[in-house]
Short mmCIF file of C-alpha atoms in Angstrom, two decimals:
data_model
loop_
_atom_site.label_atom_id
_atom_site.label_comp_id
_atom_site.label_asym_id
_atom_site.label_seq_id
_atom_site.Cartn_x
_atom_site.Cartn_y
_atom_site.Cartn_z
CA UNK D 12 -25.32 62.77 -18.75
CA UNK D 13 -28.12 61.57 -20.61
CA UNK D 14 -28.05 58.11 -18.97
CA UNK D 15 -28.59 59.43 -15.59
CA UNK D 16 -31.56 61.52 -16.58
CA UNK D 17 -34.67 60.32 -14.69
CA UNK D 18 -37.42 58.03 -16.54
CA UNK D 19 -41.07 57.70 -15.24
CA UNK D 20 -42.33 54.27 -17.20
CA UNK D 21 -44.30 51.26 -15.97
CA UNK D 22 -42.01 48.15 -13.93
CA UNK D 23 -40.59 45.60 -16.47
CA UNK D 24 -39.61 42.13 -15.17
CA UNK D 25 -36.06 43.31 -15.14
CA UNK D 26 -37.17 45.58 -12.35
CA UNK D 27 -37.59 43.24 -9.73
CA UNK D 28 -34.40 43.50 -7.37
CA UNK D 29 -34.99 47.77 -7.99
CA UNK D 30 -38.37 47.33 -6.50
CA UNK D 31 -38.03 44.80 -3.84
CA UNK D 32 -35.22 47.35 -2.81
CA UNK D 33 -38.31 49.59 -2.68
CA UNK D 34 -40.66 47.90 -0.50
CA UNK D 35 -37.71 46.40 1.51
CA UNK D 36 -36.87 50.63 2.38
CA UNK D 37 -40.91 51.10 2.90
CA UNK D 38 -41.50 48.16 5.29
CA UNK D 39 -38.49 46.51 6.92
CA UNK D 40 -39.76 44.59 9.16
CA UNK D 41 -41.59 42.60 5.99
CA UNK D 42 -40.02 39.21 5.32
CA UNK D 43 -38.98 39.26 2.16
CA UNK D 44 -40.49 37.14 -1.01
CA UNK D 45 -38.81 34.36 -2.37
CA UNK D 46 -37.78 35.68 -6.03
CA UNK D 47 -39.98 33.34 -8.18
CA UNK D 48 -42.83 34.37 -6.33
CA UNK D 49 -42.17 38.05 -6.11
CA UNK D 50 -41.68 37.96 -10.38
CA UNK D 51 -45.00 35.84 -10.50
CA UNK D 52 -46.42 38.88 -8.45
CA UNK D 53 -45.09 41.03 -10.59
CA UNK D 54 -45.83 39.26 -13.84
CA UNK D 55 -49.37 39.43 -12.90
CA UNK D 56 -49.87 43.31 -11.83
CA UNK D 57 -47.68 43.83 -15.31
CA UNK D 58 -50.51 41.84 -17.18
CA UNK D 59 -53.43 43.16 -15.11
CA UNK D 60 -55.24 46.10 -17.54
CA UNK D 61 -56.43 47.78 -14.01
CA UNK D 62 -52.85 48.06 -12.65
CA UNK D 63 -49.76 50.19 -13.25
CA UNK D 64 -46.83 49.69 -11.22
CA UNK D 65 -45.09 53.15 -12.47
CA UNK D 66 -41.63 53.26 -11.46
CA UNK D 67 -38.95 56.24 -11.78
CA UNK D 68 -35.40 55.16 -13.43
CA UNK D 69 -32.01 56.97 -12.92
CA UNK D 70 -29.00 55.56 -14.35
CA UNK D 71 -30.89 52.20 -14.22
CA UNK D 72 -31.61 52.15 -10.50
CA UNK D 73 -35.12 52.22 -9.31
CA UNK D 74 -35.17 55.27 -6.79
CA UNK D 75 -38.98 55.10 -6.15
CA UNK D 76 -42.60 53.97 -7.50
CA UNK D 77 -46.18 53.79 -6.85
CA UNK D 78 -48.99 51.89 -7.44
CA UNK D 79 -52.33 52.35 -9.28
CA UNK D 80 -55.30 50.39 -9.16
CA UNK D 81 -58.16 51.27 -11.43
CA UNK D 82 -61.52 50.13 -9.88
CA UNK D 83 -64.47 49.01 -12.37
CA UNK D 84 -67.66 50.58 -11.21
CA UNK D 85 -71.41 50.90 -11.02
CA UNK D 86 -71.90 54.68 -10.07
CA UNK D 87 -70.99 57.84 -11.21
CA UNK D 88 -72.12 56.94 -14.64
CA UNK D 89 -70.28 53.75 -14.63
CA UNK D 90 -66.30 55.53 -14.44
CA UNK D 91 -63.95 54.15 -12.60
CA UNK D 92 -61.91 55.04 -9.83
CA UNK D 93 -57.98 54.93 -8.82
CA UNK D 94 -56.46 54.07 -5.70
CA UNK D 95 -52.83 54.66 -5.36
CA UNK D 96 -50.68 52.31 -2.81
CA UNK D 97 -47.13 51.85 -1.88
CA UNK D 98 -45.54 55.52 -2.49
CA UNK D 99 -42.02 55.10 -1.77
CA UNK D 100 -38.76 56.62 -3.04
CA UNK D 101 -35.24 55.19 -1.61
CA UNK D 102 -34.22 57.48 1.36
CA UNK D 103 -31.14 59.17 -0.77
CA UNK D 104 -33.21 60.04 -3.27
CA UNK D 105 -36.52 62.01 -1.25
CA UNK D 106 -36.80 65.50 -1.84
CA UNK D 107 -35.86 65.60 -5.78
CA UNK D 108 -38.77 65.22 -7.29
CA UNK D 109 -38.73 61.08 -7.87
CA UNK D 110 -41.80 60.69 -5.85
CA UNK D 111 -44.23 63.65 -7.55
CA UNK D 112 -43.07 62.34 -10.93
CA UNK D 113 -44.00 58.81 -10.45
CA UNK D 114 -47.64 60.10 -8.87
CA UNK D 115 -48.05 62.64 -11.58
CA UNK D 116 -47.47 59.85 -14.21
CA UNK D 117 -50.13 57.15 -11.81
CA UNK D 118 -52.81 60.32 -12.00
CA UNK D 119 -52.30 60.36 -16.15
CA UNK D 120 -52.89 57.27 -16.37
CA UNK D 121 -56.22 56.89 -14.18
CA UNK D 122 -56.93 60.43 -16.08
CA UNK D 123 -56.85 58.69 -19.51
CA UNK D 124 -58.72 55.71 -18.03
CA UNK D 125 -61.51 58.37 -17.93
CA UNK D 126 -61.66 57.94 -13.37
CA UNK D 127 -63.72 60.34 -11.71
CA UNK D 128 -61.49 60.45 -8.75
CA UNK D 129 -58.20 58.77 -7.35
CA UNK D 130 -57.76 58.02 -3.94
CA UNK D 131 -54.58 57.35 -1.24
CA UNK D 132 -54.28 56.72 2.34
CA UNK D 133 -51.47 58.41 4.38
CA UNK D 134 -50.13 57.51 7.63
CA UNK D 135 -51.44 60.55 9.82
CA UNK D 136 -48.16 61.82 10.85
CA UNK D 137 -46.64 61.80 7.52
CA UNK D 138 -46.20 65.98 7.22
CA UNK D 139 -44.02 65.84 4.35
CA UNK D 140 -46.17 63.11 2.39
CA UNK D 141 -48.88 64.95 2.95
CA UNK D 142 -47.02 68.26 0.94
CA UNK D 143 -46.25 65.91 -1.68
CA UNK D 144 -49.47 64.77 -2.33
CA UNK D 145 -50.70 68.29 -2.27
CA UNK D 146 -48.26 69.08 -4.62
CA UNK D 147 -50.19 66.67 -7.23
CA UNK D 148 -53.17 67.39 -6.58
CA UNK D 149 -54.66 65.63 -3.28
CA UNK D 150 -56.33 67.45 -0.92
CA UNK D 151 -57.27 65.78 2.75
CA UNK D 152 -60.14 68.03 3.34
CA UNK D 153 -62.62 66.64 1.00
CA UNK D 154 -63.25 62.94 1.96
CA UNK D 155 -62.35 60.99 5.25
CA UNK D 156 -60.58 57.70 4.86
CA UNK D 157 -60.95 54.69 7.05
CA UNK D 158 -58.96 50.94 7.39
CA UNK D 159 -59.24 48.08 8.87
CA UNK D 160 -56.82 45.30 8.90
CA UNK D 161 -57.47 41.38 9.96
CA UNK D 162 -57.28 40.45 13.59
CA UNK D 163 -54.17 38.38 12.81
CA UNK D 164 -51.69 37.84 9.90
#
């Protein structure tokens, strides 16, 4: 039916049980955020100009979503670039496509914000993530990434 078809669109407030769902499936062992802070969160990436929060809809359940960040910058002839954080698609709902449509619909948007590249980090072992990115686009041969994280948190 029509109401079940998927829908690739930016998070609304209303989406904030969908996408703690989200995280909560990406990182487990996270404690979760108290509601009123997690919609203050996500009031603020909504308002932010350099941030979509692109989300994929069926039937009104959030089955995954991504992040964009669009970076201001001095080089390249003063474009921008995109980082993308926080792929995740509910584990019932991997392998159908949710996850390439919500990147495809990230890349449009840091395409239209005129970005010279966009950039994600993948957990090493992450074969099939790694085929999905590929799939959109990403390749892992042209730039090495690095991280560091604080000593404690």
């Amino acid at each position: 039916t029509l109401r079940n078809m998927p829908s690739t669109r930016l998070a609304a407030p209303e989406d904030l049980s969908g996408l703690a769902a989200l995280y909560q499936s990406l990182r487990p062992l996270d404690i979760p955020l108290q509601e009123d802070t997690h919609a203050h969160l996500l009031s603020n990436l909504s308002c932010d100009p350099r941030t979509r929060l692109v989300v994929q809809d069926v039937g009104g359940e959030l089955v995954a979503t991504c992040m964009l960040a669009i970076v201001p910058n001095l080089a390249h002839g003063g474009r921008p670039f995109g980082l993308i954080e926080h792929v995740v698609t509910l584990p019932a709902w991997r392998e159908q496509g949710h996850a390439r449509a919500v990147l495809q619909a990230a890349l449009d948007h840091a395409w239209s914000a005129n970005c010279y590249k966009v950039m994600l980090l993948s957990g090493m072992t992450l074969a099939p993530a790694h085929r999905l990115y590929e799939s959109v686009g990403f390749r892992g041969d042209v730039e090495r990434g690095f991280v560091v994280k604080p000593l404690s948190r």
